[in-house]
CSV table of C-alpha atoms and ligand atoms in Angstrom, one decimal:
chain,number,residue,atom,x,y,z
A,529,UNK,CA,6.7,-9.6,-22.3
A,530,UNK,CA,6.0,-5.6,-23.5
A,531,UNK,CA,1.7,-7.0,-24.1
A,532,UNK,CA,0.1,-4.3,-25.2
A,533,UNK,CA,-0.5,-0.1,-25.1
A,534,UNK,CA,1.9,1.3,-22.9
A,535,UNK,CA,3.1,-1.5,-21.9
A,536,UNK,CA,5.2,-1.8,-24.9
A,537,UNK,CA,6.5,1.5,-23.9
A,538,UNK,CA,7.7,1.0,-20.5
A,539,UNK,CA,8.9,-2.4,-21.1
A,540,UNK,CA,11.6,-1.2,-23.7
A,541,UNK,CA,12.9,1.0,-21.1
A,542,UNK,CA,12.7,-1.1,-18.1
A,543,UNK,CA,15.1,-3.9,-20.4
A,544,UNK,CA,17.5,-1.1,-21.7
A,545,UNK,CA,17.7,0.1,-17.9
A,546,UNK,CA,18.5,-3.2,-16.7
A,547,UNK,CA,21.1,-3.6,-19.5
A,548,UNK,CA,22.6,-0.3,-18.2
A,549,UNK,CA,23.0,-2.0,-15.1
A,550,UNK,CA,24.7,-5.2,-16.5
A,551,UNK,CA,27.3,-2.7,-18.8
A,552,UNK,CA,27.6,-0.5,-15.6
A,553,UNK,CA,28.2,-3.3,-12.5
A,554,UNK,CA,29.5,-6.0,-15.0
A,555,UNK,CA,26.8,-8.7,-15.5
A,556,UNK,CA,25.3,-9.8,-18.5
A,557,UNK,CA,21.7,-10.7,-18.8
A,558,UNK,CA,20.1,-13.1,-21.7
A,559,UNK,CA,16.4,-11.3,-22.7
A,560,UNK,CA,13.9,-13.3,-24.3
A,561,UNK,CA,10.7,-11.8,-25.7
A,562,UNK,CA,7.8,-13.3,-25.9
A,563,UNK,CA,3.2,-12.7,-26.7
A,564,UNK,CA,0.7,-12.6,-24.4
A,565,UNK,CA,-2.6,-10.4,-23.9
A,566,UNK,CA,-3.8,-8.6,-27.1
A,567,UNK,CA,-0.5,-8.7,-29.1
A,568,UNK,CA,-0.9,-13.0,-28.6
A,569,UNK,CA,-4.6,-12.8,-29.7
A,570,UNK,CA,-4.0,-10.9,-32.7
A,571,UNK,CA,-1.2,-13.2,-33.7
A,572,UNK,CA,-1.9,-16.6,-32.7
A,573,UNK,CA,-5.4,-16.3,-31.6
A,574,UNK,CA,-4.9,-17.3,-27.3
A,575,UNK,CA,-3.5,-14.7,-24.9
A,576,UNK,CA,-1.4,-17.2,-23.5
A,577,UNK,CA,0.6,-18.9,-25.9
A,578,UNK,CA,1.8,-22.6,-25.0
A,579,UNK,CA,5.3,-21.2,-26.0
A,580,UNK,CA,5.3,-18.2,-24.2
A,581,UNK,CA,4.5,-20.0,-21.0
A,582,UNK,CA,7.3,-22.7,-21.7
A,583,UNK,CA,9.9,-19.9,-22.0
A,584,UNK,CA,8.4,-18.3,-18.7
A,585,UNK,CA,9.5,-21.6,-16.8
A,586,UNK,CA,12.6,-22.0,-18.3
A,587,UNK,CA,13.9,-18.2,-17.5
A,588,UNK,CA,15.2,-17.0,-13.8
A,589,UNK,CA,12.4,-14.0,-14.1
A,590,UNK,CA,9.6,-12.9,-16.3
A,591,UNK,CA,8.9,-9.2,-16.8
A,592,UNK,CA,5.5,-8.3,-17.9
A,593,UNK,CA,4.5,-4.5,-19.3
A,594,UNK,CA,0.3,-5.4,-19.3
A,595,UNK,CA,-1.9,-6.7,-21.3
A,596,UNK,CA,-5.5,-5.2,-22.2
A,597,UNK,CA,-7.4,-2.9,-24.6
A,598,UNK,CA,-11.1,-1.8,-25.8
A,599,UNK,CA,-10.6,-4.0,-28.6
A,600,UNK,CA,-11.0,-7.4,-26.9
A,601,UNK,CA,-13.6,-6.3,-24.7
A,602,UNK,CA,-15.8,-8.5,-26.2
A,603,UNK,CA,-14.1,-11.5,-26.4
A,604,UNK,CA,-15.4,-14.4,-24.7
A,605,UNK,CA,-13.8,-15.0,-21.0
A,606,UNK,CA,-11.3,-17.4,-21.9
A,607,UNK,CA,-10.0,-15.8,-24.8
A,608,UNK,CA,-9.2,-12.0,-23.2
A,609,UNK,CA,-6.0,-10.6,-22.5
A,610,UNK,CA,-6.3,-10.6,-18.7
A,611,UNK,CA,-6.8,-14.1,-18.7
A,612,UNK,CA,-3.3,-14.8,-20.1
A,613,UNK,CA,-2.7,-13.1,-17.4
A,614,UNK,CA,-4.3,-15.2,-15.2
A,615,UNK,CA,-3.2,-18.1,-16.5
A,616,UNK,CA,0.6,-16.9,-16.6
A,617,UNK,CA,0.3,-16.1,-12.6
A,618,UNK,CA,-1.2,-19.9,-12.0
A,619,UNK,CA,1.5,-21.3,-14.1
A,620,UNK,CA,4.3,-19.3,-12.6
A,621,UNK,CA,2.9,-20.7,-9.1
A,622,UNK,CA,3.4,-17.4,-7.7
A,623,UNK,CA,1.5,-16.7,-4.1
A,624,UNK,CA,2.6,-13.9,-3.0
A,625,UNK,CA,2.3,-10.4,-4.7
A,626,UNK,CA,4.7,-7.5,-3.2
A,627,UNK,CA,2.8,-3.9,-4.1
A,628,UNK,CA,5.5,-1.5,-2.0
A,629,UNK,CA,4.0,2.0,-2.3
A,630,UNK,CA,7.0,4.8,-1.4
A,631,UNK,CA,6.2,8.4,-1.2
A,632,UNK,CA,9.4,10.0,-2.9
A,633,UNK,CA,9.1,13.2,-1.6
A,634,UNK,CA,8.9,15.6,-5.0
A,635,UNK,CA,5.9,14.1,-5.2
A,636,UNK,CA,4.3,14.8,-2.1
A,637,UNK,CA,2.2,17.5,-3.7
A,638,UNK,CA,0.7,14.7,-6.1
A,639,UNK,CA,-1.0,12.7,-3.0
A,640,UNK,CA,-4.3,13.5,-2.0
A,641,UNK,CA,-3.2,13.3,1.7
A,642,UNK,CA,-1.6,16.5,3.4
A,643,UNK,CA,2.2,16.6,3.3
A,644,UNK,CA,2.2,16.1,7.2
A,645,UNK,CA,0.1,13.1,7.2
A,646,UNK,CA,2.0,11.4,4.1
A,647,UNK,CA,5.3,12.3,4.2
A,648,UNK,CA,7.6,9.7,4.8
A,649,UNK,CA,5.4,6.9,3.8
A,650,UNK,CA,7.4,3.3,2.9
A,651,UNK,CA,5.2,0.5,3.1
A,652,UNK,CA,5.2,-2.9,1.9
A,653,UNK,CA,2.1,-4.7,1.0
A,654,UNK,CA,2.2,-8.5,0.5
A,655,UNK,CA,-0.8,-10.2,-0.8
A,656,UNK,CA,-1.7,-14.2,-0.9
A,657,UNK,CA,-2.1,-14.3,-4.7
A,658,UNK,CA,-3.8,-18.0,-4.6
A,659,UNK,CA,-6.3,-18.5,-2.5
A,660,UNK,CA,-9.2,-17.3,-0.5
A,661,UNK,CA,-12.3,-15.4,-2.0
A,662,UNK,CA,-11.2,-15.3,-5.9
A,663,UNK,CA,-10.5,-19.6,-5.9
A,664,UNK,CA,-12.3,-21.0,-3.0
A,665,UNK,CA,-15.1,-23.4,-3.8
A,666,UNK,CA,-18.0,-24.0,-4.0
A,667,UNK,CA,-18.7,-21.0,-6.2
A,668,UNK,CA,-21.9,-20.3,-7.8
A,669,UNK,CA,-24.0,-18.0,-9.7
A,670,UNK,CA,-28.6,-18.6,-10.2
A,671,UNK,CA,-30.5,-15.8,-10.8
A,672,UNK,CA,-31.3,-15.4,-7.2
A,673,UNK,CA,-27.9,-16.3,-5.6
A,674,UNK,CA,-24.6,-15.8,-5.6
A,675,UNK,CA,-22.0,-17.6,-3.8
A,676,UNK,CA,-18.2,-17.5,-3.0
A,677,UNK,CA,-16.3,-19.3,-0.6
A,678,UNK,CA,-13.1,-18.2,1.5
A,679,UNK,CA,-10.9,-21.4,2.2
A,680,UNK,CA,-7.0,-20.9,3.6
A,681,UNK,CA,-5.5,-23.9,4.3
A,682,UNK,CA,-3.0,-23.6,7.6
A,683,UNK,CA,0.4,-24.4,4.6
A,684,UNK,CA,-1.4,-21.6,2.4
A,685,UNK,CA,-1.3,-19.2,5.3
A,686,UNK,CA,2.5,-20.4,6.3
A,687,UNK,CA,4.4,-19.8,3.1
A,688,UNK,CA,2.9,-16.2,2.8
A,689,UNK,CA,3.2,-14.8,6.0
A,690,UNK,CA,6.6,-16.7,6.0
A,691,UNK,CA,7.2,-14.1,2.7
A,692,UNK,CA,6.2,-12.0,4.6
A,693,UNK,CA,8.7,-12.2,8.0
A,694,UNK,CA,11.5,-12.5,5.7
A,695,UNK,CA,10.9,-9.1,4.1
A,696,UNK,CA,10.0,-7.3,7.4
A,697,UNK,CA,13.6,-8.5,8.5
A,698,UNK,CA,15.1,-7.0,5.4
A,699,UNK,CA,13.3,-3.5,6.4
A,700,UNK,CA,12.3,-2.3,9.9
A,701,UNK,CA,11.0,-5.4,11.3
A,702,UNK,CA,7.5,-4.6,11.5
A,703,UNK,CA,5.3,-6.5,10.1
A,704,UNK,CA,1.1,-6.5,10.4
A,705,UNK,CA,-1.2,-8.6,9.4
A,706,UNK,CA,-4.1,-8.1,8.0
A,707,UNK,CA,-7.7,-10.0,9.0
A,708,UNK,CA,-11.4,-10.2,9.9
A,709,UNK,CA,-10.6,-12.4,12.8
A,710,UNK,CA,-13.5,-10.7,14.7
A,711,UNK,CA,-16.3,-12.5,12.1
A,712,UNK,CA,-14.5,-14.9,10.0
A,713,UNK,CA,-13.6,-18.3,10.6
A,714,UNK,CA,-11.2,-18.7,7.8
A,715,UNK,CA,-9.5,-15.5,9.6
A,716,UNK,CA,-9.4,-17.1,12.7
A,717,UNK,CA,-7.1,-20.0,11.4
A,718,UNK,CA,-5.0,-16.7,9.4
A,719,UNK,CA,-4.6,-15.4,12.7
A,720,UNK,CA,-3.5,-18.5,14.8
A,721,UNK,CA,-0.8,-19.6,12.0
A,722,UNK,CA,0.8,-16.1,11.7
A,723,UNK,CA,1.2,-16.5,15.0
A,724,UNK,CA,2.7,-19.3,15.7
A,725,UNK,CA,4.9,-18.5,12.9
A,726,UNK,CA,6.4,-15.9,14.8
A,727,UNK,CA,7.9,-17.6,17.5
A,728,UNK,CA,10.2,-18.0,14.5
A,729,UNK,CA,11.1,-14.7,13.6
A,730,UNK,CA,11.8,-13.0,17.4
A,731,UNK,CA,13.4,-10.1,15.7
A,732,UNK,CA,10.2,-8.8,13.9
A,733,UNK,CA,7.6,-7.4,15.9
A,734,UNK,CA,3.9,-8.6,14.9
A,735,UNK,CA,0.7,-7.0,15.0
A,736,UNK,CA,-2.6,-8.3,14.4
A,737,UNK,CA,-5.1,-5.5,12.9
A,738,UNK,CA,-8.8,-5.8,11.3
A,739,UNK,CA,-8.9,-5.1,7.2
A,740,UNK,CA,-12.1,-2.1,8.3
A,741,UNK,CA,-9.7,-0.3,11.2
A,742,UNK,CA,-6.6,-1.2,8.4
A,743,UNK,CA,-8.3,1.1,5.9
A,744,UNK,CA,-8.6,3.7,8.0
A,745,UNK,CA,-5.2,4.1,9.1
A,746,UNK,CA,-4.0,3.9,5.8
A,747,UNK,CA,-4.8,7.1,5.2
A,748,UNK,CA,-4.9,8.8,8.9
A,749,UNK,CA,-1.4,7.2,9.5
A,750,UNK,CA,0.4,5.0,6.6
A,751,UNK,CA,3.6,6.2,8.4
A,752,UNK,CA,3.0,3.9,11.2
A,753,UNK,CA,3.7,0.6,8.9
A,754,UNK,CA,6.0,-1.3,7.8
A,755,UNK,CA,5.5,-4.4,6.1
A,756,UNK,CA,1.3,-6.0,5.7
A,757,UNK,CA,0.6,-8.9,5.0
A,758,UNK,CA,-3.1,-10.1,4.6
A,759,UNK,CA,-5.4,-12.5,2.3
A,760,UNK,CA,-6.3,-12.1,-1.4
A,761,UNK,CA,-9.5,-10.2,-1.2
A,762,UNK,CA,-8.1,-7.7,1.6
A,763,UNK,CA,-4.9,-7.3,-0.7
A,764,UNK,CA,-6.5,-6.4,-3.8
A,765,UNK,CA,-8.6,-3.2,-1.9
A,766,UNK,CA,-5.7,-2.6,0.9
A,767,UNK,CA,-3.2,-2.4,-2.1
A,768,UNK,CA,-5.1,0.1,-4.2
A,769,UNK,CA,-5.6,2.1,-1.5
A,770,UNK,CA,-2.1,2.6,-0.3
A,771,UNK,CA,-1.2,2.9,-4.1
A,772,UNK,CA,-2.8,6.0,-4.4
A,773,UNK,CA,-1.5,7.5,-1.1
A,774,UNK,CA,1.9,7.9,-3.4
A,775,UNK,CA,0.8,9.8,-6.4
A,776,UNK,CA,0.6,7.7,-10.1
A,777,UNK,CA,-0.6,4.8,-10.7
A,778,UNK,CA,3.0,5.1,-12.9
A,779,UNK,CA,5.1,5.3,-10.2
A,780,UNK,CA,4.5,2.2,-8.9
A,781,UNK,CA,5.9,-1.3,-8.9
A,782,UNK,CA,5.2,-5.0,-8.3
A,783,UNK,CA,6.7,-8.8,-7.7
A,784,UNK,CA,4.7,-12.5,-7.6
A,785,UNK,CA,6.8,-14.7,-5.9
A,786,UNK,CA,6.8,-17.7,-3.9
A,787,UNK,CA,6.5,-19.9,-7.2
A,788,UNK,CA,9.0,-21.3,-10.1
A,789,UNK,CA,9.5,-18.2,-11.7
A,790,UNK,CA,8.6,-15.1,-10.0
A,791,UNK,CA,7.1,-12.4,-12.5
A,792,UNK,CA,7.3,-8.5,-12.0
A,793,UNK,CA,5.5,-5.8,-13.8
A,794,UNK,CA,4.7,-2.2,-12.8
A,795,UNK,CA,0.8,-2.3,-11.2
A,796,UNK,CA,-1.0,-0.3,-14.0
A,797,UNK,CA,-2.6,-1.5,-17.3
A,798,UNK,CA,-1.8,-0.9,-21.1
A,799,UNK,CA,-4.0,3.0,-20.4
A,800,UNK,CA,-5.1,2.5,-24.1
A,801,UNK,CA,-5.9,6.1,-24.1
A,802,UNK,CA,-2.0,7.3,-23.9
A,803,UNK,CA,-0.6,4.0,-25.8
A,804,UNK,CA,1.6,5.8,-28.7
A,805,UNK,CA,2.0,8.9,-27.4
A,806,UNK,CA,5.2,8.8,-25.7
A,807,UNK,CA,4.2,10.2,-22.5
A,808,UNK,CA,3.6,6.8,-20.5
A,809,UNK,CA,5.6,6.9,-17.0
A,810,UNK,CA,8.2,4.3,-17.2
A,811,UNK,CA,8.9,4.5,-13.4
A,812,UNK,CA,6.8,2.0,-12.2
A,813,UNK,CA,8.2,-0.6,-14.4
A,814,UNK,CA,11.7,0.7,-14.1
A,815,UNK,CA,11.2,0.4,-10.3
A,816,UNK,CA,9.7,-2.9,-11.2
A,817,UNK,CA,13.4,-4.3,-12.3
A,818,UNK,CA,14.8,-3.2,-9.1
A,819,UNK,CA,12.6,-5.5,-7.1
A,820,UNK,CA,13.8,-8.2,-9.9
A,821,UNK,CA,17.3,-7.6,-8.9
A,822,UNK,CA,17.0,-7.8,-5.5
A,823,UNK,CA,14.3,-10.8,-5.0
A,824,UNK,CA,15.6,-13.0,-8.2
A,825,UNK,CA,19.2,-12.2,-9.0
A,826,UNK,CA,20.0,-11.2,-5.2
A,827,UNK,CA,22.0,-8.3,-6.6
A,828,UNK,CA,20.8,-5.5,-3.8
A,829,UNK,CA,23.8,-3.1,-4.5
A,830,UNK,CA,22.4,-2.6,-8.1
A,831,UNK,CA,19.0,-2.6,-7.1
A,832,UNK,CA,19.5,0.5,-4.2
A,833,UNK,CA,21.5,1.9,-7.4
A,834,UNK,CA,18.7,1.7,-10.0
A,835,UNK,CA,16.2,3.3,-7.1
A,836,UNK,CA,19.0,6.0,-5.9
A,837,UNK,CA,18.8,7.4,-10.1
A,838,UNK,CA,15.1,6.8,-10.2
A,839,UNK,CA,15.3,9.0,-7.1
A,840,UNK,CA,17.5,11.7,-8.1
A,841,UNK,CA,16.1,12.0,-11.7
A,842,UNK,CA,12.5,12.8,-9.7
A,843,UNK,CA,14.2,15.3,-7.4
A,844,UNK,CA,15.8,16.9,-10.4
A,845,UNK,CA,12.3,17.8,-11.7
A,846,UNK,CA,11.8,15.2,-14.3
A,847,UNK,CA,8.0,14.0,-14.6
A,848,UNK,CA,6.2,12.6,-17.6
A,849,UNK,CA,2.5,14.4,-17.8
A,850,UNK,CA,0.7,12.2,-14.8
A,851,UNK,CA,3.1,13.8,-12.7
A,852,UNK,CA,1.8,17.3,-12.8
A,853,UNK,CA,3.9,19.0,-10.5
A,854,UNK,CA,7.1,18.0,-11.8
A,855,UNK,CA,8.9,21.0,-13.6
A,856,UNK,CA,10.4,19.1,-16.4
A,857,UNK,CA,7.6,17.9,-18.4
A,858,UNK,CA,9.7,15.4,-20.8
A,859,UNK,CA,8.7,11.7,-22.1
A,860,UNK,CA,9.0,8.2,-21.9
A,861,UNK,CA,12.2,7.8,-23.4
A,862,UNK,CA,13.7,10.7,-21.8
A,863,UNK,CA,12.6,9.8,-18.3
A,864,UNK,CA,14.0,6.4,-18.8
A,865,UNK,CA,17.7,8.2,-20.2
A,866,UNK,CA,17.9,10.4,-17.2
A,867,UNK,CA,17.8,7.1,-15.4
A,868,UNK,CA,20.1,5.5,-17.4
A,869,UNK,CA,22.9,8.7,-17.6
A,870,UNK,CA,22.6,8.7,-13.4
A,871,UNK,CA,23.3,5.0,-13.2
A,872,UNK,CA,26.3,5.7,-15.6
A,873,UNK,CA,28.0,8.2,-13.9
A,874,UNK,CA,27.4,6.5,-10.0
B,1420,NAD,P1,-4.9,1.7,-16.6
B,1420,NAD,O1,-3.9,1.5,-15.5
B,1420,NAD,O2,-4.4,1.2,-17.9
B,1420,NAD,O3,-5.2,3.3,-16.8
B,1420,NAD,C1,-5.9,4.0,-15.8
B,1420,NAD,C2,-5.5,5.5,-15.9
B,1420,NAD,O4,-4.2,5.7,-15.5
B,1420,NAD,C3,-5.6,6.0,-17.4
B,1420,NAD,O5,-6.0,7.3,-17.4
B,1420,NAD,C4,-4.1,5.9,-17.8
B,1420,NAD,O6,-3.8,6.9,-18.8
B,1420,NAD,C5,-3.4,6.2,-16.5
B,1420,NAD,N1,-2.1,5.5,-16.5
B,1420,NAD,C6,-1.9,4.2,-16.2
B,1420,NAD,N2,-0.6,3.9,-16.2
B,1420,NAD,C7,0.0,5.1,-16.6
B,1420,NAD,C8,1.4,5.4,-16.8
B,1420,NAD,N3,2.4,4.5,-16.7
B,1420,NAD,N4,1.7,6.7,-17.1
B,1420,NAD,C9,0.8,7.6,-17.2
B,1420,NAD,N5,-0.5,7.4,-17.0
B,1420,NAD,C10,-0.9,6.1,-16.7
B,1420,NAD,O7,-6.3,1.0,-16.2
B,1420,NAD,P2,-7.6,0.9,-17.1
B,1420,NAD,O8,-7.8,2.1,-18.0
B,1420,NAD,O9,-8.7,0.5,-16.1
B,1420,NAD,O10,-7.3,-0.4,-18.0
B,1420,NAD,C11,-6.9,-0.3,-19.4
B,1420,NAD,C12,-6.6,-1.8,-19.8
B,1420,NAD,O11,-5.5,-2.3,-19.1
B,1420,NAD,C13,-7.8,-2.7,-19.6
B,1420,NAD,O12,-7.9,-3.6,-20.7
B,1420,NAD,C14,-7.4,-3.5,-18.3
B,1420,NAD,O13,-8.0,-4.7,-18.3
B,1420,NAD,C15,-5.9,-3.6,-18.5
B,1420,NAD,N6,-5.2,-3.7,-17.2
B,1420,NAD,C16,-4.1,-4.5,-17.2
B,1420,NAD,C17,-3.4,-4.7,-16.1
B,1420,NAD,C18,-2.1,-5.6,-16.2
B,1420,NAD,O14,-1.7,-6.0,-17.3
B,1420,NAD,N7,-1.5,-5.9,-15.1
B,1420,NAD,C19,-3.7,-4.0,-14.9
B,1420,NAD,C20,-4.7,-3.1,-14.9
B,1420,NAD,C21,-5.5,-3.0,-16.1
């Protein structure tokens, strides 16, 4: 689903990329294309058409571009683009969100850490998508009071952090979690069930940290992790944060899974003020379909190949215009067919 802006733009050349793949490693892959967000409202009036979902469920992954735009702004809740959105993630069932956040090293001069204090960085985040702050009830709003609840259930807290150990066994077997077991309750049960769960996994080493002291060593030491995994409301700040430790908001990539259908889309939004002009990174979302090979179609030869060229076409000096320290200024389209030439001749 290409939704709206620039999401259009980077979605065209996350779906040719991946059909490079296919030509190049001998697969084939059926597309589907379907509305949501602002492109859905202008043509059938919801942002999440009935149909749209439907063709979700019946496919082995959904890629999303993103959704959004001044013009809907004000549209009533229900009807706005980010609530397709929404509503997609709760019917895809997905629970746990994977926001890696890799420094590749031309770009080293692009984080606003020092190179000695950055470097290196290659850290997984995954966040409970489901549950806690954003869903727990009761929740209510007076003119004097406002009130949210944080409820995990122990089974809500197992299948993440089980995500979580598998993935940490896949990388360097580290893996932290995340929690305010200090002052919350529903923390303290997050804490007790993530470890018990790792009597399971006796190859991955677990550490227990507090979201406040997590924050802070995100940017004094992000080389010191691994994989994180932590509850909704921790994710969504934690996650920002380590995002911008790498550079662009365009450089980075994202999976929901956990659910039916798991959905990947690169983490930034339509950015109606470049939609159109061609100069949109793509490498986000094109990094965003190697995470689709590897978690959905279990293809992790093609996946390491897709990240090798995305790799190589950065160290060759190829940057759209958020990437100011890249030598080769070029655009969308171009940055996605130096991808595409370096996954043809591997
Ligand atoms: P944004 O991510 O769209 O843009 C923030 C800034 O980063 C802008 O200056 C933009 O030009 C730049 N930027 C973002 N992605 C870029 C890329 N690939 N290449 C180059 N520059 C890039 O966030 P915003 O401006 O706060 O939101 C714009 C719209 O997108 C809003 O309607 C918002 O709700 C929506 N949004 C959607 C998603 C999603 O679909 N997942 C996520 C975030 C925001």
């Amino acid at each position: 689903m290409p939704g709206d802006g620039i999401g259009v733009e980077v979605t065209r050349e996350a779906v040719t990329t991946l059909e490079t793949i296919a030509r190049r490693f001998g697969h084939e892959f059926e597309f589907e294309t379907r509305l949501i967000g602002g492109a859905a409202i202008d043509t059938v009036g919801v942002p999440l058409p009935e149909e749209t979902l439907q063709t979700c469920l019946a496919s082995d992954a959904v890629f999303l571009g993103a959704v959004g735009g001044p013009q809907y702004d004000s549209l009533p809740p229900r009807l706005k683009p980010e609530t397709g959105l929404l509503g997609l993630r709760a019917g895809l069932g997905v629970y746990a969100n994977l926001r890696p956040a890799f420094l590749h090293e031309p770009l080293i001069g692009a984080s606003p850490l020092k190179p000695e204090i950055v470097r290196g960085t290659d850290l997984l985040i995954v966040r409970e998508l489901a549950g806690g702050a954003y869903f727990g009830q009761p929740r209510e709003i007076s003119e004097e009071r406002g009130l949210n609840t944080i409820v995990y259930t122990a089974p809500e807290v197992e299948r993440v952090a089980r995500v979580a150990f598998e993935l940490a066994r896949g990388r360097r077997r580290k893996l932290t979690s995340v929690d305010k077991a200090n002052v919350l309750e529903s923390s303290q049960l997050w804490r007790k069930v993530v470890t018990a769960l790792a009597a399971e996994y006796p190859d991955v080493t677990l550490e227990h940290g507090y979201v406040d002291s997590c924050a802070m060593a995100l940017v004094t030491r992000p080389t010191s992790y691994d994989v994180i995994v932590t509850e909704n409301l921790f994710g969504d700040i934690l996650s920002d944060e380590a995002a911008v430790l790498t550079g662009s908001l365009g450089m980075l990539p994202s999976a929901s899974i956990g659910g039916k259908v798991a959905l990947y889309e690169p983490v930034h939004g339509s950015a109606p003020d470049i939609a159109g002009k061609g100069i949109a990174n793509p490498f986000g979302a094109i990094a965003s379909c190697a995470m689709l090979l590897r978690y959905t179609c279990k293809l992790e030869r093609e996946a390491a190949a897709l990240e090798e060229a995305l790799s190589a076409t950065l160290a060759a000096g190829f940057g759209t215009p958020d990437l100011k320290s890249q030598p080769r200024q070029v655009t969308t389209t171009e940055i996605g067919a130096e991808i595409r030439q370096r996954i043809e001749s591997m």
